[in-house]
Amino acid sequence: MKPVLPRLLKVWLVIMLVVLALPLLSMIALGLNHSRYGTFPFQFSLEWYAALGNDQALVDALATSLNLATQATIFAVIVGTLLSIGMVRSGRFVNLPVNGLLLSLLTVPALILAAGFVIVFGWFGLGSGSVGLIVASVVTSMPFVVLIVSGRLRELQGSYAEAARSLGAGPLRVFFTITVPLIAPSIVAGAMLAFVITFNNFAIQLFLAPIGISTLPVQIYSMVRLGVTPDVDALATIIILATIVLVVVINWITGNAAKIFTATNRGR
């Protein structure tokens, strides 16, 4: 007779998976339903996806969010990678306060961070503008890049760089020909995560976006205040599917790609 506890754990796991997936599946289903109010019987239709292209406010908000996320990701990857290298080469005296600051950025509620940014930017005369929004987005997404890249750097063996230096390679050549290829999978994974974090950072964008400019999360919030419509469900479905693809790509990059890079460098 099989023990009862493993069965209960499996049932509990299935229930949790259903609870987590049900909101996502319901939005996907409503986005494919012909009825504007989600009534039954269900009639398959793609009209709400076609309606997205005619909603200029959503299109503009999407373009703004993509532009913001791209700019913030580029700066976050550059600053985060350099910071990771500095942390790995530094002692505990430097690592402890830096790790504490990065951890606070990950744990402090986004609303508090956003309010703090508004105050600090007000001191420097930035106010609610594009520069302040990009800076805040970089600061909030950079810790994820540092965590991923620094973890990869700590796993690397120093023999690669030492061998390159013994053959006459300078610091810059060692960095671009040895260090960067070895940590490339982590950099790409950190960039993707930073992009997703920035794209979905509703609190920062709500507090710091310039007047008259709306990002996609803020635009969706403005729309759902009057009720969730099928075009919002269709847009949410696209975002959900894109997020799933990104998660799969990140898992592949941090797993298989890291092994490929390591095996390639060992073969050389």
mmCIF file of C-alpha atoms in Angstrom:
data_model
loop_
_atom_site.group_PDB
_atom_site.id
_atom_site.type_symbol
_atom_site.label_atom_id
_atom_site.label_comp_id
_atom_site.label_asym_id
_atom_site.label_seq_id
_atom_site.Cartn_x
_atom_site.Cartn_y
_atom_site.Cartn_z
ATOM 1 C CA MET A 1 0.000 0.000 0.000
ATOM 2 C CA LYS A 2 1.451 3.354 -1.016
ATOM 3 C CA PRO A 3 1.909 5.997 1.693
ATOM 4 C CA VAL A 4 -0.780 8.647 1.932
ATOM 5 C CA LEU A 5 1.570 11.639 2.311
ATOM 6 C CA PRO A 6 3.135 11.495 -1.188
ATOM 7 C CA ARG A 7 -0.370 11.313 -2.702
ATOM 8 C CA LEU A 8 -1.495 14.352 -0.724
ATOM 9 C CA LEU A 9 1.612 16.256 -1.789
ATOM 10 C CA LYS A 10 0.924 15.449 -5.446
ATOM 11 C CA VAL A 11 -2.704 16.582 -5.093
ATOM 12 C CA TRP A 12 -1.581 19.780 -3.386
ATOM 13 C CA LEU A 13 0.952 20.409 -6.158
ATOM 14 C CA VAL A 14 -1.721 19.991 -8.829
ATOM 15 C CA ILE A 15 -4.049 22.385 -6.976
ATOM 16 C CA MET A 16 -1.319 25.028 -6.718
ATOM 17 C CA LEU A 17 -0.473 24.692 -10.403
ATOM 18 C CA VAL A 18 -4.152 25.114 -11.317
ATOM 19 C CA VAL A 19 -4.493 28.181 -9.086
ATOM 20 C CA LEU A 20 -1.381 29.743 -10.628
ATOM 21 C CA ALA A 21 -2.331 28.947 -14.215
ATOM 22 C CA LEU A 22 -6.055 29.704 -14.037
ATOM 23 C CA PRO A 23 -5.802 33.535 -14.240
ATOM 24 C CA LEU A 24 -3.456 33.291 -17.223
ATOM 25 C CA LEU A 25 -5.575 30.706 -19.006
ATOM 26 C CA SER A 26 -8.753 32.697 -18.388
ATOM 27 C CA MET A 27 -7.261 35.827 -19.980
ATOM 28 C CA ILE A 28 -6.088 33.802 -22.986
ATOM 29 C CA ALA A 29 -9.565 32.286 -23.386
ATOM 30 C CA LEU A 30 -11.373 35.634 -23.059
ATOM 31 C CA GLY A 31 -9.043 37.170 -25.654
ATOM 32 C CA LEU A 32 -10.164 34.499 -28.116
ATOM 33 C CA ASN A 33 -13.882 34.832 -27.371
ATOM 34 C CA HIS A 34 -16.111 36.774 -29.732
ATOM 35 C CA SER A 35 -18.187 38.217 -26.894
ATOM 36 C CA ARG A 36 -16.997 41.562 -25.583
ATOM 37 C CA TYR A 37 -18.203 40.712 -22.082
ATOM 38 C CA GLY A 38 -16.858 37.145 -21.879
ATOM 39 C CA THR A 39 -20.282 35.547 -22.049
ATOM 40 C CA PHE A 40 -20.990 31.992 -23.196
ATOM 41 C CA PRO A 41 -21.324 30.088 -25.442
ATOM 42 C CA PHE A 42 -17.667 30.497 -26.391
ATOM 43 C CA GLN A 43 -17.145 31.609 -30.004
ATOM 44 C CA PHE A 44 -13.584 31.544 -31.279
ATOM 45 C CA SER A 45 -12.497 34.856 -32.806
ATOM 46 C CA LEU A 46 -9.271 36.784 -33.481
ATOM 47 C CA GLU A 47 -11.003 40.149 -33.840
ATOM 48 C CA TRP A 48 -9.568 41.491 -30.579
ATOM 49 C CA TYR A 49 -6.021 40.836 -31.772
ATOM 50 C CA ALA A 50 -6.809 42.746 -34.946
ATOM 51 C CA ALA A 51 -8.266 45.565 -32.841
ATOM 52 C CA LEU A 52 -4.928 45.983 -31.055
ATOM 53 C CA GLY A 53 -3.324 47.345 -34.208
ATOM 54 C CA ASN A 54 -6.021 50.011 -34.491
ATOM 55 C CA ASP A 55 -5.561 51.243 -30.908
ATOM 56 C CA GLN A 56 -2.993 53.994 -31.396
ATOM 57 C CA ALA A 57 -2.674 54.636 -27.652
ATOM 58 C CA LEU A 58 -1.648 51.026 -27.017
ATOM 59 C CA VAL A 59 0.737 51.025 -29.987
ATOM 60 C CA ASP A 60 2.425 54.217 -28.762
ATOM 61 C CA ALA A 61 2.630 52.880 -25.212
ATOM 62 C CA LEU A 62 4.162 49.620 -26.456
ATOM 63 C CA ALA A 63 6.766 51.514 -28.487
ATOM 64 C CA THR A 64 7.613 53.659 -25.454
ATOM 65 C CA SER A 65 8.006 50.611 -23.217
ATOM 66 C CA LEU A 66 10.207 48.794 -25.738
ATOM 67 C CA ASN A 67 12.386 51.877 -26.168
ATOM 68 C CA LEU A 68 12.706 52.366 -22.410
ATOM 69 C CA ALA A 69 13.461 48.695 -21.739
ATOM 70 C CA THR A 70 16.081 48.574 -24.494
ATOM 71 C CA GLN A 71 17.945 51.663 -23.277
ATOM 72 C CA ALA A 72 17.803 50.608 -19.632
ATOM 73 C CA THR A 73 18.974 47.082 -20.477
ATOM 74 C CA ILE A 74 22.025 48.327 -22.363
ATOM 75 C CA PHE A 75 23.141 50.527 -19.465
ATOM 76 C CA ALA A 76 22.265 47.896 -16.857
ATOM 77 C CA VAL A 77 24.336 45.237 -18.638
ATOM 78 C CA ILE A 78 27.379 47.511 -19.016
ATOM 79 C CA VAL A 79 27.319 48.827 -15.444
ATOM 80 C CA GLY A 80 26.272 45.488 -13.936
ATOM 81 C CA THR A 81 28.984 43.495 -15.732
ATOM 82 C CA LEU A 82 31.733 45.925 -14.731
ATOM 83 C CA LEU A 83 30.437 45.980 -11.163
ATOM 84 C CA SER A 84 30.391 42.169 -11.074
ATOM 85 C CA ILE A 85 34.008 41.982 -12.200
ATOM 86 C CA GLY A 86 35.009 44.543 -9.584
ATOM 87 C CA MET A 87 33.158 42.680 -6.829
ATOM 88 C CA VAL A 88 34.746 39.337 -7.706
ATOM 89 C CA ARG A 89 38.218 40.879 -7.623
ATOM 90 C CA SER A 90 37.598 42.814 -4.395
ATOM 91 C CA GLY A 91 37.622 41.678 -0.794
ATOM 92 C CA ARG A 92 34.830 41.363 1.744
ATOM 93 C CA PHE A 93 35.289 44.980 2.823
ATOM 94 C CA VAL A 94 33.879 46.065 -0.551
ATOM 95 C CA ASN A 95 31.545 43.152 -1.253
ATOM 96 C CA LEU A 96 29.539 43.325 1.970
ATOM 97 C CA PRO A 97 28.185 46.895 1.590
ATOM 98 C CA VAL A 98 27.658 46.482 -2.169
ATOM 99 C CA ASN A 99 25.779 43.207 -1.678
ATOM 100 C CA GLY A 100 23.698 44.828 1.044
ATOM 101 C CA LEU A 101 22.777 47.722 -1.253
ATOM 102 C CA LEU A 102 21.875 45.381 -4.121
ATOM 103 C CA LEU A 103 19.799 43.223 -1.776
ATOM 104 C CA SER A 104 17.911 46.279 -0.544
ATOM 105 C CA LEU A 105 17.070 47.229 -4.127
ATOM 106 C CA LEU A 106 15.620 43.739 -4.621
ATOM 107 C CA THR A 107 13.621 43.607 -1.382
ATOM 108 C CA VAL A 108 12.363 47.160 -0.820
ATOM 109 C CA PRO A 109 8.824 47.579 -2.250
ATOM 110 C CA ALA A 110 8.751 49.220 -5.659
ATOM 111 C CA LEU A 111 6.380 51.956 -4.480
ATOM 112 C CA ILE A 112 8.858 53.056 -1.796
ATOM 113 C CA LEU A 113 11.719 53.037 -4.292
ATOM 114 C CA ALA A 114 9.671 55.040 -6.768
ATOM 115 C CA ALA A 115 8.764 57.622 -4.129
ATOM 116 C CA GLY A 116 12.421 57.844 -3.115
ATOM 117 C CA PHE A 117 13.481 58.411 -6.708
ATOM 118 C CA VAL A 118 10.935 61.228 -7.048
ATOM 119 C CA ILE A 119 12.423 62.969 -3.996
ATOM 120 C CA VAL A 120 16.065 62.515 -5.054
ATOM 121 C CA PHE A 121 15.460 63.525 -8.650
ATOM 122 C CA GLY A 122 13.610 66.602 -7.398
ATOM 123 C CA TRP A 123 16.769 67.681 -5.563
ATOM 124 C CA PHE A 124 18.757 67.524 -8.813
ATOM 125 C CA GLY A 125 16.061 69.201 -10.880
ATOM 126 C CA LEU A 126 15.269 66.139 -12.972
ATOM 127 C CA GLY A 127 11.668 65.757 -11.869
ATOM 128 C CA SER A 128 9.492 63.473 -13.984
ATOM 129 C CA GLY A 129 11.483 63.161 -17.174
ATOM 130 C CA SER A 130 13.000 60.646 -19.540
ATOM 131 C CA VAL A 131 16.463 60.825 -17.954
ATOM 132 C CA GLY A 132 15.155 60.128 -14.473
ATOM 133 C CA LEU A 133 12.957 57.297 -15.744
ATOM 134 C CA ILE A 134 15.909 55.615 -17.484
ATOM 135 C CA VAL A 135 18.187 56.054 -14.468
ATOM 136 C CA ALA A 136 15.595 54.584 -12.110
ATOM 137 C CA SER A 137 14.984 51.675 -14.490
ATOM 138 C CA VAL A 138 18.711 50.946 -14.693
ATOM 139 C CA VAL A 139 19.099 51.030 -10.910
ATOM 140 C CA THR A 140 16.186 48.654 -10.321
ATOM 141 C CA SER A 141 17.178 46.147 -13.020
ATOM 142 C CA MET A 142 20.967 46.173 -12.575
ATOM 143 C CA PRO A 143 20.987 43.961 -9.421
ATOM 144 C CA PHE A 144 19.621 41.051 -11.453
ATOM 145 C CA VAL A 145 22.470 41.402 -13.938
ATOM 146 C CA VAL A 146 25.014 41.538 -11.117
ATOM 147 C CA LEU A 147 23.615 38.422 -9.438
ATOM 148 C CA ILE A 148 23.761 36.339 -12.614
ATOM 149 C CA VAL A 149 27.093 37.597 -13.974
ATOM 150 C CA SER A 150 28.931 37.564 -10.633
ATOM 151 C CA GLY A 151 27.738 34.024 -9.974
ATOM 152 C CA ARG A 152 29.227 32.928 -13.305
ATOM 153 C CA LEU A 153 32.490 34.792 -12.641
ATOM 154 C CA ARG A 154 32.966 33.025 -9.311
ATOM 155 C CA GLU A 155 32.677 29.655 -11.066
ATOM 156 C CA LEU A 156 35.405 30.424 -13.607
ATOM 157 C CA GLN A 157 38.920 29.161 -13.150
ATOM 158 C CA GLY A 158 41.650 31.810 -13.112
ATOM 159 C CA SER A 159 43.934 29.583 -15.160
ATOM 160 C CA TYR A 160 42.416 30.838 -18.427
ATOM 161 C CA ALA A 161 43.344 34.460 -17.791
ATOM 162 C CA GLU A 162 46.724 33.504 -16.322
ATOM 163 C CA ALA A 163 47.564 31.423 -19.389
ATOM 164 C CA ALA A 164 46.626 34.315 -21.683
ATOM 165 C CA ARG A 165 48.745 36.767 -19.697
ATOM 166 C CA SER A 166 51.699 34.380 -19.716
ATOM 167 C CA LEU A 167 51.496 34.358 -23.530
ATOM 168 C CA GLY A 168 51.758 38.144 -23.639
ATOM 169 C CA ALA A 169 48.101 39.199 -23.767
ATOM 170 C CA GLY A 170 47.312 42.528 -22.160
ATOM 171 C CA PRO A 171 44.439 43.181 -19.714
ATOM 172 C CA LEU A 172 42.029 44.403 -22.396
ATOM 173 C CA ARG A 173 42.764 41.474 -24.694
ATOM 174 C CA VAL A 174 42.306 39.019 -21.827
ATOM 175 C CA PHE A 175 39.004 40.673 -20.982
ATOM 176 C CA PHE A 176 37.573 40.619 -24.523
ATOM 177 C CA THR A 177 38.989 37.257 -25.680
ATOM 178 C CA ILE A 178 38.795 35.218 -22.448
ATOM 179 C CA THR A 179 36.488 36.734 -19.838
ATOM 180 C CA VAL A 180 33.698 38.023 -22.088
ATOM 181 C CA PRO A 181 33.244 34.762 -24.090
ATOM 182 C CA LEU A 182 33.128 32.741 -20.869
ATOM 183 C CA ILE A 183 30.512 34.948 -19.219
ATOM 184 C CA ALA A 184 28.582 35.706 -22.446
ATOM 185 C CA PRO A 185 25.681 33.337 -21.592
ATOM 186 C CA SER A 186 25.265 35.025 -18.208
ATOM 187 C CA ILE A 187 25.408 38.490 -19.765
ATOM 188 C CA VAL A 188 22.683 37.569 -22.265
ATOM 189 C CA ALA A 189 20.548 35.993 -19.530
ATOM 190 C CA GLY A 190 20.996 39.047 -17.312
ATOM 191 C CA ALA A 191 20.110 41.337 -20.215
ATOM 192 C CA MET A 192 16.883 39.434 -20.903
ATOM 193 C CA LEU A 193 15.930 39.525 -17.230
ATOM 194 C CA ALA A 194 16.721 43.242 -17.001
ATOM 195 C CA PHE A 195 14.589 43.853 -20.088
ATOM 196 C CA VAL A 196 11.602 42.021 -18.576
ATOM 197 C CA ILE A 197 11.988 43.759 -15.195
ATOM 198 C CA THR A 198 12.148 47.202 -16.819
ATOM 199 C CA PHE A 199 9.295 46.478 -19.211
ATOM 200 C CA ASN A 200 6.977 45.446 -16.349
ATOM 201 C CA ASN A 201 8.082 47.979 -13.704
ATOM 202 C CA PHE A 202 4.723 49.661 -13.240
ATOM 203 C CA ALA A 203 5.497 51.620 -10.047
ATOM 204 C CA ILE A 204 8.638 53.294 -11.383
ATOM 205 C CA GLN A 205 6.947 54.194 -14.647
ATOM 206 C CA LEU A 206 3.808 55.527 -12.957
ATOM 207 C CA PHE A 207 5.786 57.845 -10.671
ATOM 208 C CA LEU A 208 8.532 58.979 -13.054
ATOM 209 C CA ALA A 209 7.117 58.900 -16.605
ATOM 210 C CA PRO A 210 7.006 62.369 -18.225
ATOM 211 C CA ILE A 211 3.625 64.050 -18.416
ATOM 212 C CA GLY A 212 1.795 63.057 -21.588
ATOM 213 C CA ILE A 213 3.889 59.938 -22.146
ATOM 214 C CA SER A 214 2.441 56.587 -21.107
ATOM 215 C CA THR A 215 4.203 53.232 -21.000
ATOM 216 C CA LEU A 216 2.363 49.991 -21.654
ATOM 217 C CA PRO A 217 1.831 48.980 -17.987
ATOM 218 C CA VAL A 218 0.515 52.463 -17.164
ATOM 219 C CA GLN A 219 -1.724 52.436 -20.246
ATOM 220 C CA ILE A 220 -3.146 49.025 -19.335
ATOM 221 C CA TYR A 221 -3.775 50.235 -15.780
ATOM 222 C CA SER A 222 -5.681 53.223 -17.133
ATOM 223 C CA MET A 223 -7.789 50.940 -19.311
ATOM 224 C CA VAL A 224 -8.637 48.281 -16.702
ATOM 225 C CA ARG A 225 -9.838 50.879 -14.188
ATOM 226 C CA LEU A 226 -13.062 50.881 -16.198
ATOM 227 C CA GLY A 227 -13.099 47.100 -16.600
ATOM 228 C CA VAL A 228 -11.008 44.501 -18.394
ATOM 229 C CA THR A 229 -11.896 44.434 -22.093
ATOM 230 C CA PRO A 230 -11.067 41.654 -24.585
ATOM 231 C CA ASP A 231 -8.418 43.736 -26.328
ATOM 232 C CA VAL A 232 -6.567 43.975 -23.005
ATOM 233 C CA ASP A 233 -6.905 40.194 -22.664
ATOM 234 C CA ALA A 234 -5.462 39.773 -26.156
ATOM 235 C CA LEU A 235 -2.544 42.051 -25.323
ATOM 236 C CA ALA A 236 -1.973 40.199 -22.060
ATOM 237 C CA THR A 237 -1.911 36.914 -23.969
ATOM 238 C CA ILE A 238 0.833 38.207 -26.254
ATOM 239 C CA ILE A 239 2.858 39.383 -23.239
ATOM 240 C CA ILE A 240 2.357 36.040 -21.459
ATOM 241 C CA LEU A 241 3.536 34.065 -24.481
ATOM 242 C CA ALA A 242 6.516 36.382 -24.991
ATOM 243 C CA THR A 243 7.457 36.003 -21.318
ATOM 244 C CA ILE A 244 7.271 32.212 -21.562
ATOM 245 C CA VAL A 245 9.555 32.285 -24.604
ATOM 246 C CA LEU A 246 12.030 34.519 -22.752
ATOM 247 C CA VAL A 247 12.043 32.204 -19.726
ATOM 248 C CA VAL A 248 12.737 29.196 -21.935
ATOM 249 C CA VAL A 249 15.534 31.051 -23.739
ATOM 250 C CA ILE A 250 17.083 32.204 -20.446
ATOM 251 C CA ASN A 251 17.032 28.658 -19.059
ATOM 252 C CA TRP A 252 18.643 27.353 -22.237
ATOM 253 C CA ILE A 253 21.307 30.054 -22.252
ATOM 254 C CA THR A 254 22.240 29.680 -18.582
ATOM 255 C CA GLY A 255 22.348 25.893 -18.931
ATOM 256 C CA ASN A 256 23.317 24.460 -22.292
ATOM 257 C CA ALA A 257 25.026 27.535 -23.697
ATOM 258 C CA ALA A 258 27.255 27.847 -20.635
ATOM 259 C CA LYS A 259 28.371 24.240 -21.098
ATOM 260 C CA ILE A 260 29.033 24.844 -24.790
ATOM 261 C CA PHE A 261 31.170 27.896 -24.101
ATOM 262 C CA THR A 262 33.123 26.055 -21.400
ATOM 263 C CA ALA A 263 33.706 22.985 -23.572
ATOM 264 C CA THR A 264 34.782 25.159 -26.505
ATOM 265 C CA ASN A 265 37.349 27.053 -24.447
ATOM 266 C CA ARG A 266 38.690 23.845 -22.939
ATOM 267 C CA GLY A 267 39.100 22.389 -26.402
ATOM 268 C CA ARG A 268 41.192 25.363 -27.398
#
